[in-house]
Structures are given as C-alpha cells and as structure tokens.
Amino acid sequence: MSIIKSKIRTIPDYPKPGILFRDITSLLLDPEGLSLSIGMFVNRYQNQGITKVAGIEARGFIFGAALAFQLGVGFVPIRKKGKLPGETISQEYILEYGTDHIEIHKDAVHPGDKFLILDDLIATGGTLAAAIQLIQKLNGKVHEAGVIVDLPDLGGSAKIKKDLGVEVYSICQFEGH
Ligand code: AMP
C-alpha cells in the first residue's frame, strides 16, 4: 500500500554497512499511517474466527497488541530466550552468524486456537518460521502471518509457504535486501 510504504523511512548502513534498515518508527509516529496499518490488518482478519494474536519481540508487539484489542481476542508475546517467566518451549533459528532462540509460554496455546502471528518485517523468514513452529508444536493452528514489510527478494515469505504451508500477508514490499 503506497501511502503506508511512503511513511516507512530507510536508514542506510544500520545496524551495519550495506544494510538498508526499513524503519517503521516513522510510520508509528504518523497518526494516519498508524491507523491505516492497524486498519488494514483489522479488515483482513475480522470475522475469520481468529482466537489469539501472537506478536514477535519487539516490534511485533506494537501491531499485534493493537490488532488483538481491535479483534477482541487475547495477545501472546513470543520473546527472545530467557525473558518469559512461566514454563516455555523454545525454537532455534538461524541468524547471519550463529543461531538464537525464541520462546512462548506453554499455557498460551489451547487446543483449537486459531492464531495470527504479526511482526514488522520479514527478511529471510527465519524468525517468523520459528514463531510458527512454536505454535504448531503446541497444537495451535496458524491461520496466517502478517507483516508490514516484506523483502521478497530474500525469499522468506515464499519459503514459509513452501516449508510450513503458512501464507505471509504483507502490506508493502521493498525490492532488494
Ligand atoms: P528474518 O528472520 O531474516 O526474516 O529477519 C526478520 C527480523 O529482523 C524482523 O524482526 C525485523 O525487525 C528485522 N530485520 C531484518 N532485516 C531488516 C531490515 N532490512 N530492516 C528492518 N528490520 C529488519
């Protein structure tokens, strides 16, 4: 969506040389941009029988919590290793150098739950794939994953569809890395 896309600023060479960082804080700061983006998710996911929204730390919390509120369902945080106080399960995922883990509370997923997972951006798809696997391991159904930005040239959304059978919906796309 071009209005939303135009409100996302690009910061070159952050966090390191060669990366074009797609910064959604400029979208959050803009009242029209914020409301349009949450509104697009609400329109797409209302009346779909979603029972919970999960958001990936940290920027997925912002959009995920707002959407859960609008849909009238609960919100589940998916967090970096060691941050959740209750009993968790963990999923490893690959970073550029090495690996990391994300976690979810075991009691956050109930049989028959239909989840929507939100994050700000999908690049290689490693983080989102790990989040989907966490919910699937606990026997939750993942209806779809939603992001503000896809970087389709990195192939993450296509890989998730192929490997995990989950569609990734993106509001806008940026070419390149
Ligand atoms: P990935 O696991 O490769 O799909 O990376 C996704 C995560 O890294 C998201 O949570 C993004 O917030 C962050 N990320 C990766 N690449 C970028 C980028 N070019 N601009 C902004 N955030 C990024």
Short mmCIF file of N, CA and C in Angstrom, two decimals, residues 54 76-80 84 86-91 102-109 115 117 130-131 133-138:
data_model
loop_
_atom_site.label_atom_id
_atom_site.label_comp_id
_atom_site.label_asym_id
_atom_site.label_seq_id
_atom_site.Cartn_x
_atom_site.Cartn_y
_atom_site.Cartn_z
N ALA A 54 -0.49 -13.51 18.11
CA ALA A 54 0.86 -13.57 18.69
C ALA A 54 1.72 -12.52 18.01
N VAL A 76 -0.50 -12.87 22.63
CA VAL A 76 0.55 -13.75 23.13
C VAL A 76 1.92 -13.23 22.69
N PRO A 77 2.80 -12.87 23.64
CA PRO A 77 4.13 -12.43 23.25
C PRO A 77 5.06 -13.61 22.95
N ILE A 78 5.76 -13.53 21.83
CA ILE A 78 6.82 -14.50 21.52
C ILE A 78 8.13 -13.75 21.74
N ARG A 79 8.94 -14.25 22.69
CA ARG A 79 10.07 -13.44 23.16
C ARG A 79 11.42 -14.11 22.97
N LYS A 80 12.45 -13.29 23.04
CA LYS A 80 13.82 -13.79 22.99
C LYS A 80 14.05 -14.67 24.22
N LEU A 84 10.62 -14.87 29.29
CA LEU A 84 9.27 -15.21 29.77
C LEU A 84 9.38 -15.97 31.09
N GLY A 86 7.12 -17.88 32.88
CA GLY A 86 6.45 -19.17 33.11
C GLY A 86 7.14 -20.30 32.37
N GLU A 87 6.44 -21.45 32.30
CA GLU A 87 7.01 -22.59 31.59
C GLU A 87 6.94 -22.33 30.09
N THR A 88 8.06 -22.54 29.40
CA THR A 88 8.12 -22.18 27.97
C THR A 88 8.56 -23.38 27.13
N ILE A 89 8.32 -23.25 25.80
CA ILE A 89 9.06 -24.07 24.85
C ILE A 89 9.86 -23.13 23.97
N SER A 90 10.91 -23.68 23.38
CA SER A 90 11.90 -22.85 22.70
C SER A 90 12.11 -23.36 21.28
N GLN A 91 12.41 -22.46 20.38
CA GLN A 91 12.70 -22.85 18.98
C GLN A 91 13.95 -22.13 18.52
N ILE A 102 13.81 -18.33 20.20
CA ILE A 102 12.65 -17.59 20.69
C ILE A 102 11.76 -18.55 21.47
N GLU A 103 10.94 -17.97 22.35
CA GLU A 103 10.17 -18.80 23.27
C GLU A 103 8.72 -18.32 23.38
N ILE A 104 7.88 -19.25 23.83
CA ILE A 104 6.45 -18.94 24.06
C ILE A 104 6.03 -19.65 25.35
N HIS A 105 5.11 -19.06 26.08
CA HIS A 105 4.56 -19.75 27.25
C HIS A 105 3.74 -20.94 26.80
N LYS A 106 3.99 -22.09 27.45
CA LYS A 106 3.27 -23.32 27.09
C LYS A 106 1.77 -23.17 27.24
N ASP A 107 1.34 -22.46 28.28
CA ASP A 107 -0.10 -22.38 28.54
C ASP A 107 -0.80 -21.27 27.74
N ALA A 108 -0.07 -20.68 26.77
CA ALA A 108 -0.68 -19.62 25.95
C ALA A 108 -1.45 -20.18 24.76
N VAL A 109 -1.24 -21.47 24.47
CA VAL A 109 -1.91 -22.08 23.31
C VAL A 109 -2.84 -23.18 23.81
N PHE A 115 -4.49 -18.99 15.40
CA PHE A 115 -3.58 -17.87 15.63
C PHE A 115 -3.32 -17.05 14.38
N ILE A 117 -0.07 -14.46 13.49
CA ILE A 117 1.22 -14.00 14.03
C ILE A 117 1.61 -12.71 13.33
N ALA A 130 10.29 -19.72 12.94
CA ALA A 130 10.45 -20.26 14.30
C ALA A 130 9.19 -19.99 15.12
N ALA A 131 8.59 -18.81 14.95
CA ALA A 131 7.37 -18.46 15.69
C ALA A 131 6.22 -19.39 15.28
N GLN A 133 6.51 -22.42 14.11
CA GLN A 133 6.81 -23.75 14.64
C GLN A 133 6.47 -23.87 16.12
N LEU A 134 6.70 -22.79 16.88
CA LEU A 134 6.36 -22.81 18.32
C LEU A 134 4.87 -23.08 18.50
N ILE A 135 4.05 -22.36 17.77
CA ILE A 135 2.59 -22.50 17.92
C ILE A 135 2.14 -23.87 17.42
N GLN A 136 2.71 -24.31 16.31
CA GLN A 136 2.34 -25.62 15.76
C GLN A 136 2.74 -26.76 16.72
N LYS A 137 3.92 -26.60 17.38
CA LYS A 137 4.36 -27.62 18.35
C LYS A 137 3.38 -27.77 19.50
N LEU A 138 2.70 -26.67 19.84
CA LEU A 138 1.72 -26.70 20.95
C LEU A 138 0.31 -26.98 20.42
#
